[in-house]
């Protein structure tokens, strides 16, 4: 019964969240485009399923994953678990980095907006880009990003050194990787961090920043999400570069075989 | 009917596969690393089933509703040929979807609480609300502008890398001028703006536009709108911090 009340509460907030989008679409469709929406019945059902789906999804996350994930982030960063001496060494936090990478990878695989973009990319590229490979590449990027971001909080380096070095890497890769992947790679930075990843990652960052002496949640707690949106760009371009190299090698060996 | 059921079952199976990694990670850390029993096992079980069902419905509805409407509107605008209306639509879509975004509201109010405890703004509720709202409208305006720029890029066929890399240079320069306490929030605000409903719609809009306009490649020109939407908030939030201090 309680579950039902909670479900309708979340459904209501999802509907409120979608209302601005829906009204913009309807207003422009009626007043500017002035044409009925094609397949309106199907589109209506589609919206309905999206709303119901999101509400179920969010309710389930709040029931199961978020509380557990947050408790685990707290327990892993708590001083009793770390058991460090008077001087904190970054190696005391090995399990935190592993947890950060694992949770980054696994939440990214379940991220609905990434699934949407990956499906679209597979469709547009005519299957040249596989949706699942793209998602795995992005997830590896997020895993590396969040692990590195946690390391940064532990050692206390300023965030902009990391982000700016990352940008420089992105610039260099942009010039060497296949042009066709560049816009998709840039996009994948933004889509990784939404419904599933943000709450868990934010809990990890704030937990780390508040348990390590000398870190402030204001300056160090935020910023993990920035890592999670930068490294997928690098990972997706690297994935394109690696597959380009492989096809090159393959054609080269075929050519030499022919001779 | 039977065919629809098959599609649904396939989506259901896919969702189970998508959630398997999270389950494995949590189980491993709970039992092997933290060595604790799983609390509220029944709650977690119900929650997992809800998550799987939810993801399935979402993906199912995505292909039925969100993708088609985004593409059909893009095609209609392209045929109509009114750039002004298209750009107004782009701004509304960016601004309207961001200003009500729950993740952004949560991050903004959290940032306000932290800023008040750090003595950057007054500790009163009014000051905190003002700060959080200012942050929200700044980000929403930035996203609106981002979609406008992104659509303009598709129309004109500008290469994306110069615009995005130019934006990064602006971010780097502003980082050295902006107050330290805003930098983490600014960098994060780029990531939280793009919600689960906005992303498919905006992607479909971009791809639809690029396929409707002659000489544009949907792969090269269609993607990239999200990238703009995660870049401009960083610039504008840092600007907001500079204005405040």
Coordinates of C-alpha atoms in Angstrom, one line a residue:
Chain A
X1 CA 0.0 0.0 0.0
X2 CA 2.8 2.4 1.0
X3 CA 4.6 1.3 -2.2
X4 CA 1.6 2.4 -4.2
X5 CA 1.4 5.8 -2.6
X6 CA 5.1 6.2 -3.2
X7 CA 4.7 5.2 -6.8
X8 CA 2.0 7.8 -7.4
X9 CA 4.1 10.4 -5.7
X10 CA 7.0 9.7 -8.0
X11 CA 4.7 9.4 -11.0
X12 CA 3.3 12.8 -10.2
X13 CA 6.8 14.4 -10.0
X14 CA 7.8 12.7 -13.3
X15 CA 4.7 14.1 -15.0
X16 CA 5.5 17.6 -13.6
X17 CA 9.0 17.1 -14.9
X18 CA 7.7 16.2 -18.4
X19 CA 5.0 18.9 -18.5
X20 CA 7.2 21.7 -19.7
X21 CA 8.6 19.6 -22.5
X22 CA 5.2 18.3 -23.5
X23 CA 3.7 21.8 -23.5
X24 CA 6.5 23.2 -25.6
X25 CA 6.0 20.4 -28.1
X26 CA 2.3 20.8 -28.3
X27 CA 2.4 24.7 -28.5
X28 CA 5.0 24.6 -31.3
X29 CA 3.2 21.8 -33.1
X30 CA -0.2 23.6 -33.0
X31 CA 0.8 27.2 -33.5
X32 CA 4.0 27.1 -35.5
X33 CA 4.1 23.9 -37.5
X34 CA 0.3 23.8 -37.7
X35 CA 0.1 20.2 -38.6
X36 CA -1.4 17.3 -36.7
X37 CA 1.2 15.0 -35.0
X38 CA 1.8 12.0 -37.2
X39 CA 0.8 8.7 -35.5
X40 CA -0.5 10.6 -32.6
X41 CA -1.9 7.6 -30.9
X42 CA 1.4 5.7 -31.0
X43 CA 3.3 8.7 -29.8
X44 CA 0.9 9.2 -27.0
X45 CA 1.3 5.6 -25.9
X46 CA 5.1 6.0 -26.2
X47 CA 5.1 9.0 -23.9
X48 CA 2.8 7.1 -21.5
X49 CA 5.3 4.1 -21.4
X50 CA 8.2 6.5 -20.9
X51 CA 6.5 8.1 -17.9
X52 CA 5.4 4.8 -16.3
X53 CA 8.9 3.4 -17.0
X54 CA 10.7 6.3 -15.4
X55 CA 8.5 6.3 -12.4
X56 CA 9.0 2.5 -11.8
X57 CA 12.7 3.0 -12.4
X58 CA 13.1 5.9 -10.0
X59 CA 11.0 4.1 -7.3
X60 CA 13.1 1.0 -7.7
X61 CA 16.3 2.9 -7.4
X62 CA 15.1 4.7 -4.3
X63 CA 13.9 1.4 -2.7
X64 CA 16.9 -0.7 -3.5
X65 CA 20.0 0.8 -5.0
X66 CA 20.5 4.3 -3.6
X67 CA 20.2 3.5 0.1
X68 CA 22.5 0.5 -0.2
X69 CA 25.0 2.3 -2.5
X70 CA 25.1 5.3 -0.2
X71 CA 25.6 3.2 2.9
X72 CA 28.4 1.3 1.1
X73 CA 30.1 4.5 0.1
X74 CA 29.9 5.7 3.7
X75 CA 31.2 2.5 5.1
X76 CA 34.1 2.3 2.6
X77 CA 35.2 5.8 3.4
X78 CA 34.7 5.6 7.2
X79 CA 37.9 5.8 9.2
X80 CA 37.2 2.4 10.9
X81 CA 37.3 0.6 7.6
X82 CA 40.3 2.5 6.2
X83 CA 42.2 1.9 9.4
X84 CA 44.9 4.3 8.5
X85 CA 47.8 5.4 10.7
X86 CA 48.4 9.0 11.8
X87 CA 49.5 9.9 8.3
X88 CA 47.0 9.1 5.6
X89 CA 48.6 7.5 2.5
X90 CA 46.7 7.3 -0.7
X91 CA 47.2 3.5 -0.8
X92 CA 44.9 3.2 2.3
X93 CA 42.0 3.8 0.0
X94 CA 42.5 1.1 -2.5
X95 CA 39.1 -0.4 -2.0
X96 CA 37.5 3.0 -2.5
X97 CA 39.1 3.3 -5.9
X98 CA 38.0 -0.2 -6.9
X99 CA 34.5 0.5 -5.7
X100 CA 34.5 3.9 -7.5
X101 CA 35.5 2.2 -10.8
X102 CA 33.1 -0.7 -10.4
X103 CA 30.1 1.5 -9.5
X104 CA 31.0 3.9 -12.3
X105 CA 31.1 1.1 -14.8
X106 CA 28.0 -0.7 -13.7
X107 CA 25.7 2.4 -13.3
X108 CA 26.7 3.6 -16.7
X109 CA 25.7 0.4 -18.3
X110 CA 22.2 0.9 -16.8
X111 CA 21.9 4.6 -17.6
X112 CA 18.8 5.0 -19.7
X113 CA 19.9 8.1 -21.6
X114 CA 23.1 6.4 -22.7
X115 CA 21.0 3.5 -24.0
X116 CA 18.9 6.0 -26.0
X117 CA 21.9 7.7 -27.6
X118 CA 23.7 4.3 -28.3
X119 CA 20.5 2.9 -30.0
X120 CA 20.3 6.1 -32.1
X121 CA 24.0 5.9 -33.0
X122 CA 23.7 2.3 -34.1
X123 CA 20.7 3.2 -36.2
X124 CA 22.2 6.2 -37.9
X125 CA 25.6 4.5 -38.5
X126 CA 23.8 1.6 -40.2
X127 CA 25.3 -0.8 -37.6
X128 CA 28.8 0.5 -38.1
X129 CA 28.8 1.5 -34.5
X130 CA 27.5 -1.2 -32.2
X131 CA 25.3 0.1 -29.4
X132 CA 26.8 -2.3 -26.8
X133 CA 30.4 -1.5 -27.7
X134 CA 29.7 2.2 -27.4
X135 CA 28.1 1.7 -24.0
X136 CA 31.1 -0.4 -22.8
X137 CA 33.6 2.2 -24.0
X138 CA 31.7 5.0 -22.2
X139 CA 31.4 2.8 -19.1
X140 CA 35.2 2.2 -19.0
X141 CA 35.6 6.0 -19.4
X142 CA 33.4 6.6 -16.4
X143 CA 35.1 3.9 -14.3
X144 CA 38.5 5.4 -14.9
X145 CA 37.2 9.0 -14.4
X146 CA 35.5 8.3 -11.0
X147 CA 38.5 6.2 -9.7
X148 CA 40.9 9.0 -10.7
X149 CA 38.5 11.6 -9.2
X150 CA 38.4 9.7 -5.9
X151 CA 42.2 9.5 -5.9
X152 CA 42.2 13.3 -6.4
X153 CA 40.0 13.8 -3.4
X154 CA 42.2 11.6 -1.2
X155 CA 45.5 13.3 -2.2
X156 CA 43.9 16.7 -2.4
X157 CA 45.2 18.0 -5.7
X158 CA 43.3 20.9 -7.3
X159 CA 40.6 19.7 -9.6
X160 CA 41.5 22.0 -12.6
X161 CA 44.9 20.4 -13.2
X162 CA 43.1 17.1 -13.9
X163 CA 40.3 18.6 -16.0
X164 CA 42.6 20.8 -18.0
X165 CA 45.0 17.9 -18.7
X166 CA 42.0 15.9 -19.8
X167 CA 40.9 18.6 -22.2
X168 CA 44.3 18.8 -23.7
X169 CA 44.1 15.0 -24.3
X170 CA 40.7 15.5 -25.9
X171 CA 42.1 18.2 -28.2
X172 CA 45.0 15.9 -29.3
X173 CA 42.7 13.0 -29.9
X174 CA 40.2 15.1 -31.9
X175 CA 42.9 15.7 -34.5
X176 CA 43.9 12.0 -34.8
X177 CA 40.7 10.0 -34.5
X178 CA 38.1 9.3 -37.2
X179 CA 36.0 12.4 -37.9
X180 CA 32.8 10.5 -37.8
X181 CA 33.0 9.6 -34.1
X182 CA 33.9 13.1 -32.8
X183 CA 30.4 14.5 -32.2
X184 CA 29.2 11.3 -30.7
X185 CA 32.2 11.2 -28.4
X186 CA 31.6 14.7 -27.2
X187 CA 27.9 13.8 -26.6
X188 CA 28.8 10.8 -24.6
X189 CA 30.3 13.0 -22.0
X190 CA 27.0 14.6 -21.2
X191 CA 24.8 11.5 -21.3
X192 CA 26.7 9.4 -18.9
X193 CA 25.8 11.3 -15.8
X194 CA 22.1 11.3 -15.1
X195 CA 19.5 9.3 -13.2
X196 CA 21.5 6.3 -11.9
X197 CA 25.1 7.6 -11.7
X198 CA 24.8 11.1 -10.2
X199 CA 23.2 10.2 -6.8
X200 CA 25.7 7.4 -6.1
X201 CA 28.7 9.2 -7.3
X202 CA 27.8 12.4 -5.4
X203 CA 27.4 10.4 -2.2
X204 CA 30.8 8.8 -2.7
X205 CA 32.4 12.3 -3.4
X206 CA 30.8 13.9 -0.4
X207 CA 31.5 10.9 1.8
X208 CA 35.2 11.0 0.9
X209 CA 35.5 14.8 1.3
X210 CA 33.9 14.8 4.7
X211 CA 35.9 11.9 6.2
X212 CA 39.3 12.8 5.1
X213 CA 40.8 15.5 7.3
X214 CA 41.6 18.8 5.5
X215 CA 39.1 18.3 2.7
X216 CA 36.1 20.6 2.3
X217 CA 32.9 19.2 0.9
X218 CA 32.4 22.5 -1.0
X219 CA 35.7 22.4 -2.8
X220 CA 36.5 18.7 -3.0
X221 CA 33.1 17.0 -2.7
X222 CA 31.8 18.3 -6.0
X223 CA 33.7 17.6 -9.1
X224 CA 33.5 13.8 -9.4
X225 CA 30.7 14.2 -12.0
X226 CA 33.0 16.4 -14.0
X227 CA 35.5 13.5 -14.1
X228 CA 32.7 11.2 -15.1
X229 CA 31.7 13.4 -18.0
X230 CA 35.3 14.1 -19.3
X231 CA 36.7 10.6 -19.4
X232 CA 34.0 9.0 -21.6
X233 CA 35.0 11.4 -24.3
X234 CA 38.6 10.2 -24.2
X235 CA 37.4 6.6 -24.0
X236 CA 35.0 6.7 -27.0
X237 CA 37.7 8.4 -29.2
X238 CA 40.2 5.8 -28.0
X239 CA 37.8 3.1 -28.9
X240 CA 37.4 4.6 -32.4
X241 CA 41.2 4.9 -32.8
X242 CA 41.8 1.3 -31.7
X243 CA 39.2 -0.1 -34.1
X244 CA 40.6 2.0 -36.9
X245 CA 44.1 0.7 -36.2
X246 CA 42.8 -2.9 -36.2
X247 CA 41.1 -2.5 -39.6
X248 CA 44.2 -1.0 -40.9
X249 CA 46.3 -3.9 -39.7
X250 CA 43.8 -6.3 -41.1
X251 CA 43.8 -4.7 -44.6
X252 CA 47.6 -4.5 -44.5
X253 CA 48.0 -8.2 -43.7
X254 CA 45.4 -9.0 -46.4
X255 CA 47.4 -6.9 -48.9
X256 CA 50.6 -8.7 -48.1
X257 CA 48.9 -12.1 -48.3
X258 CA 47.7 -11.2 -51.7
X259 CA 51.2 -10.4 -52.8
Chain B
X1 CA -0.1 -8.4 -30.6
X2 CA 2.1 -11.4 -30.4
X3 CA 4.9 -9.5 -32.1
X4 CA 4.6 -6.6 -29.6
X5 CA 4.8 -9.1 -26.8
X6 CA 8.0 -10.5 -28.3
X7 CA 9.5 -7.0 -28.6
X8 CA 8.6 -6.3 -25.0
X9 CA 10.1 -9.6 -23.7
X10 CA 13.3 -8.9 -25.6
X11 CA 13.5 -5.5 -24.0
X12 CA 12.8 -7.1 -20.6
X13 CA 15.7 -9.5 -21.1
X14 CA 17.9 -6.6 -22.2
X15 CA 17.1 -4.7 -19.0
X16 CA 18.0 -7.7 -16.8
X17 CA 21.4 -7.8 -18.6
X18 CA 21.8 -4.1 -18.1
X19 CA 21.3 -4.3 -14.4
X20 CA 23.4 -7.4 -13.8
X21 CA 26.7 -5.5 -13.3
X22 CA 25.2 -3.3 -10.6
X23 CA 23.9 -6.3 -8.7
X24 CA 27.2 -8.1 -9.0
X25 CA 29.2 -5.0 -7.8
X26 CA 26.9 -4.4 -4.8
X27 CA 26.8 -8.1 -3.8
X28 CA 30.6 -8.4 -4.1
X29 CA 31.3 -5.3 -2.0
X30 CA 28.7 -6.2 0.6
X31 CA 29.8 -9.8 1.2
X32 CA 33.4 -9.9 0.3
X33 CA 34.8 -6.5 1.2
X34 CA 32.6 -5.0 3.9
X35 CA 31.5 -8.5 5.0
X36 CA 28.1 -7.6 6.1
X37 CA 24.7 -9.2 5.5
X38 CA 22.3 -7.7 3.0
X39 CA 19.9 -5.4 4.8
X40 CA 16.1 -5.4 4.0
X41 CA 16.4 -8.2 1.4
X42 CA 12.8 -8.0 0.5
X43 CA 12.9 -4.3 -0.2
X44 CA 15.9 -4.7 -2.4
X45 CA 14.2 -7.5 -4.3
X46 CA 11.1 -5.5 -4.9
X47 CA 13.2 -2.5 -5.9
X48 CA 15.2 -4.5 -8.4
X49 CA 12.1 -5.8 -10.1
X50 CA 10.7 -2.3 -10.3
X51 CA 14.0 -1.0 -11.8
X52 CA 14.0 -3.8 -14.4
X53 CA 10.3 -3.2 -15.4
X54 CA 10.9 0.6 -15.5
X55 CA 13.9 0.4 -17.8
X56 CA 11.9 -2.0 -20.0
X57 CA 8.9 0.4 -20.3
X58 CA 11.2 3.3 -20.9
X59 CA 13.1 1.8 -23.8
X60 CA 9.9 0.5 -25.2
X61 CA 8.3 3.9 -25.1
X62 CA 11.4 5.6 -26.3
X63 CA 11.2 4.0 -29.8
X64 CA 7.4 4.5 -29.9
X65 CA 7.1 8.1 -28.7
X66 CA 10.2 10.2 -28.0
X67 CA 12.3 9.4 -31.0
X68 CA 9.5 9.7 -33.6
X69 CA 8.2 13.1 -32.2
X70 CA 11.7 14.6 -32.1
X71 CA 12.4 13.5 -35.7
X72 CA 9.0 14.5 -37.1
X73 CA 9.3 18.0 -35.5
X74 CA 12.8 18.4 -36.9
X75 CA 11.6 17.5 -40.4
X76 CA 8.6 19.8 -40.1
X77 CA 10.8 22.7 -39.2
X78 CA 13.3 21.9 -41.9
X79 CA 10.5 21.9 -44.5
X80 CA 8.9 25.1 -43.2
X81 CA 12.3 26.8 -43.6
X82 CA 11.8 29.3 -40.8
X83 CA 15.1 29.5 -39.0
X84 CA 13.8 32.0 -36.4
X85 CA 11.0 29.7 -35.2
X86 CA 13.4 26.7 -35.1
X87 CA 15.9 28.7 -32.9
X88 CA 13.1 29.9 -30.6
X89 CA 11.9 26.3 -30.3
X90 CA 15.5 25.2 -29.6
X91 CA 15.9 27.8 -26.8
X92 CA 12.5 26.9 -25.2
X93 CA 13.4 23.2 -25.3
X94 CA 16.7 23.7 -23.6
X95 CA 15.5 26.2 -21.1
X96 CA 12.2 24.5 -20.3
X97 CA 13.6 21.1 -19.8
X98 CA 16.4 22.2 -17.6
X99 CA 14.7 24.7 -15.3
X100 CA 12.5 21.9 -13.9
X101 CA 15.1 19.2 -13.9
X102 CA 15.0 17.5 -10.4
X103 CA 18.8 16.7 -10.5
X104 CA 19.6 20.3 -11.0
X105 CA 17.2 21.5 -8.3
X106 CA 18.9 19.0 -5.9
X107 CA 22.4 20.0 -6.8
X108 CA 21.5 23.8 -6.6
X109 CA 20.0 23.5 -3.2
X110 CA 22.9 21.4 -2.0
X111 CA 25.3 23.9 -3.3
X112 CA 23.4 26.7 -1.5
X113 CA 23.6 24.8 1.8
X114 CA 27.3 24.3 1.4
X115 CA 27.8 27.9 0.3
X116 CA 25.9 29.1 3.4
X117 CA 28.0 27.0 5.7
X118 CA 31.1 28.2 4.0
X119 CA 30.1 31.8 4.7
X120 CA 29.9 32.8 1.0
X121 CA 26.3 33.8 1.3
X122 CA 24.1 34.6 4.3
X123 CA 22.9 31.6 6.3
X124 CA 19.2 32.7 6.0
X125 CA 16.7 30.7 4.0
X126 CA 16.0 33.7 1.7
X127 CA 19.7 34.1 0.8
X128 CA 20.0 30.3 0.1
X129 CA 16.9 30.2 -2.0
X130 CA 18.0 33.2 -4.0
X131 CA 21.4 31.6 -4.6
X132 CA 19.9 28.2 -5.6
X133 CA 17.3 29.9 -7.9
X134 CA 20.0 32.1 -9.4
X135 CA 22.1 29.0 -10.1
X136 CA 19.1 27.1 -11.6
X137 CA 18.1 30.0 -14.0
X138 CA 21.7 30.5 -15.0
X139 CA 22.1 26.8 -15.9
X140 CA 18.7 26.8 -17.7
X141 CA 19.6 29.9 -19.7
X142 CA 23.0 28.3 -20.6
X143 CA 21.3 25.1 -21.8
X144 CA 18.8 27.1 -23.9
X145 CA 21.7 29.0 -25.5
X146 CA 23.6 25.7 -26.1
X147 CA 20.7 24.1 -28.0
X148 CA 20.4 27.3 -30.1
X149 CA 24.1 27.2 -30.9
X150 CA 24.0 23.5 -31.6
X151 CA 21.0 23.8 -34.0
X152 CA 22.7 26.7 -35.7
X153 CA 25.8 24.6 -36.2
X154 CA 23.7 21.9 -37.9
X155 CA 22.0 24.4 -40.2
X156 CA 25.3 26.0 -41.2
X157 CA 27.4 22.8 -41.2
X158 CA 30.1 24.2 -38.9
X159 CA 32.6 21.6 -37.7
X160 CA 31.9 20.8 -34.1
X161 CA 35.4 20.5 -32.9
X162 CA 36.3 24.2 -33.2
X163 CA 33.2 25.3 -31.3
X164 CA 33.6 22.7 -28.5
X165 CA 37.4 23.1 -28.2
X166 CA 37.0 26.9 -28.2
X167 CA 34.5 26.5 -25.4
X168 CA 37.0 24.4 -23.4
X169 CA 39.6 27.2 -23.8
X170 CA 37.0 29.6 -22.4
X171 CA 36.4 27.2 -19.5
X172 CA 40.2 27.0 -18.8
X173 CA 40.7 30.7 -18.9
X174 CA 37.7 31.4 -16.7
X175 CA 38.8 28.7 -14.2
X176 CA 41.8 30.9 -13.3
X177 CA 39.6 33.9 -12.7
X178 CA 36.6 32.4 -11.0
X179 CA 36.4 32.0 -7.2
X180 CA 37.6 28.6 -6.1
X181 CA 34.3 27.6 -4.3
X182 CA 32.3 27.8 -7.6
X183 CA 34.7 25.7 -9.7
X184 CA 33.6 22.3 -8.5
X185 CA 29.9 23.2 -8.8
X186 CA 30.4 24.7 -12.2
X187 CA 32.2 21.6 -13.5
X188 CA 29.5 19.4 -12.1
X189 CA 26.6 21.5 -13.4
X190 CA 27.6 20.6 -17.0
X191 CA 26.8 16.9 -16.2
X192 CA 23.5 17.2 -14.4
X193 CA 21.6 19.3 -16.9
X194 CA 20.8 16.5 -19.4
X195 CA 17.9 14.5 -18.1
X196 CA 16.7 11.1 -19.2
X197 CA 13.8 12.6 -21.3
X198 CA 15.7 15.5 -22.7
X199 CA 18.6 13.4 -24.1
X200 CA 16.5 11.2 -26.4
X201 CA 14.4 14.2 -27.6
X202 CA 17.4 16.4 -28.3
X203 CA 19.3 13.6 -30.0
X204 CA 16.3 12.8 -32.2
X205 CA 16.0 16.5 -33.0
X206 CA 19.6 16.8 -34.1
X207 CA 19.6 13.6 -36.1
X208 CA 16.3 14.5 -37.7
X209 CA 17.5 18.0 -38.7
X210 CA 20.7 16.7 -40.1
X211 CA 18.9 14.0 -42.2
X212 CA 16.3 16.5 -43.5
X213 CA 18.8 19.1 -44.6
X214 CA 20.7 18.4 -47.9
X215 CA 24.4 18.0 -47.6
X216 CA 24.4 17.2 -43.9
X217 CA 25.6 13.8 -42.6
X218 CA 23.4 12.7 -39.6
X219 CA 26.4 11.0 -38.0
X220 CA 28.8 14.0 -38.2
X221 CA 26.2 16.8 -38.0
X222 CA 23.3 15.2 -36.1
X223 CA 25.1 14.4 -32.8
X224 CA 26.7 17.1 -30.7
X225 CA 23.8 18.9 -29.2
X226 CA 24.3 17.3 -25.8
X227 CA 27.9 18.3 -25.9
X228 CA 26.9 21.9 -26.2
X229 CA 24.4 21.5 -23.4
X230 CA 27.1 20.2 -21.0
X231 CA 29.7 22.8 -22.0
X232 CA 27.8 26.2 -21.6
X233 CA 26.6 25.7 -18.0
X234 CA 30.2 25.5 -16.9
X235 CA 31.0 28.9 -18.4
X236 CA 27.8 30.5 -17.1
X237 CA 28.0 29.1 -13.6
X238 CA 31.6 30.4 -13.3
X239 CA 30.4 33.7 -14.6
X240 CA 27.6 33.6 -11.9
X241 CA 30.2 33.0 -9.2
X242 CA 32.4 35.9 -10.5
X243 CA 29.4 38.2 -10.5
X244 CA 28.5 37.2 -6.9
X245 CA 31.9 37.7 -5.4

